[in-house]
């Protein structure tokens, strides 16, 4: 998957959510996993903006693999930092794209 990531597709968000939920389940904290799944379902429509370009899909997959390799190798502190950076970058991309879309909508509201 690292060498041949799937094409950009907003539906990739479901696979991304699955990765994060499984990682959370592995932590052994079911309450955290339940909260994560609930939040993911609520914000899915916004998070879909993160998977509209090849680079973001490829980056997401590479980051997921890196996080899993760190966890597998017992390098949990590094895995935590990588996960934190991964989520932060994704959030920044989603916010930027959502703001751009809202700006475009506002600029063309008279044509709607």
PDB file of C-alpha atoms in Angstrom, residues 1 4 21 39 71-72 82 90 92 101 112:
ATOM      1  CA  UNK A   1       0.000   0.000   0.000  1.00  0.00           C
ATOM      2  CA  UNK A   4       0.760   2.063  -4.562  1.00  0.00           C
ATOM      3  CA  UNK A  21     -10.119   2.999  16.139  1.00  0.00           C
ATOM      4  CA  UNK A  39     -16.439  11.864  17.399  1.00  0.00           C
ATOM      5  CA  UNK A  71       4.355   0.641  18.144  1.00  0.00           C
ATOM      6  CA  UNK A  72       5.340  -2.826  16.902  1.00  0.00           C
ATOM      7  CA  UNK A  82       4.225  10.477  15.389  1.00  0.00           C
ATOM      8  CA  UNK A  90      -4.526  16.226   9.107  1.00  0.00           C
ATOM      9  CA  UNK A  92      -4.563  21.642   9.642  1.00  0.00           C
ATOM     10  CA  UNK A 101     -14.522  26.167   0.514  1.00  0.00           C
ATOM     11  CA  UNK A 112     -26.552  30.412  -5.621  1.00  0.00           C
TER      12      UNK A 112
END
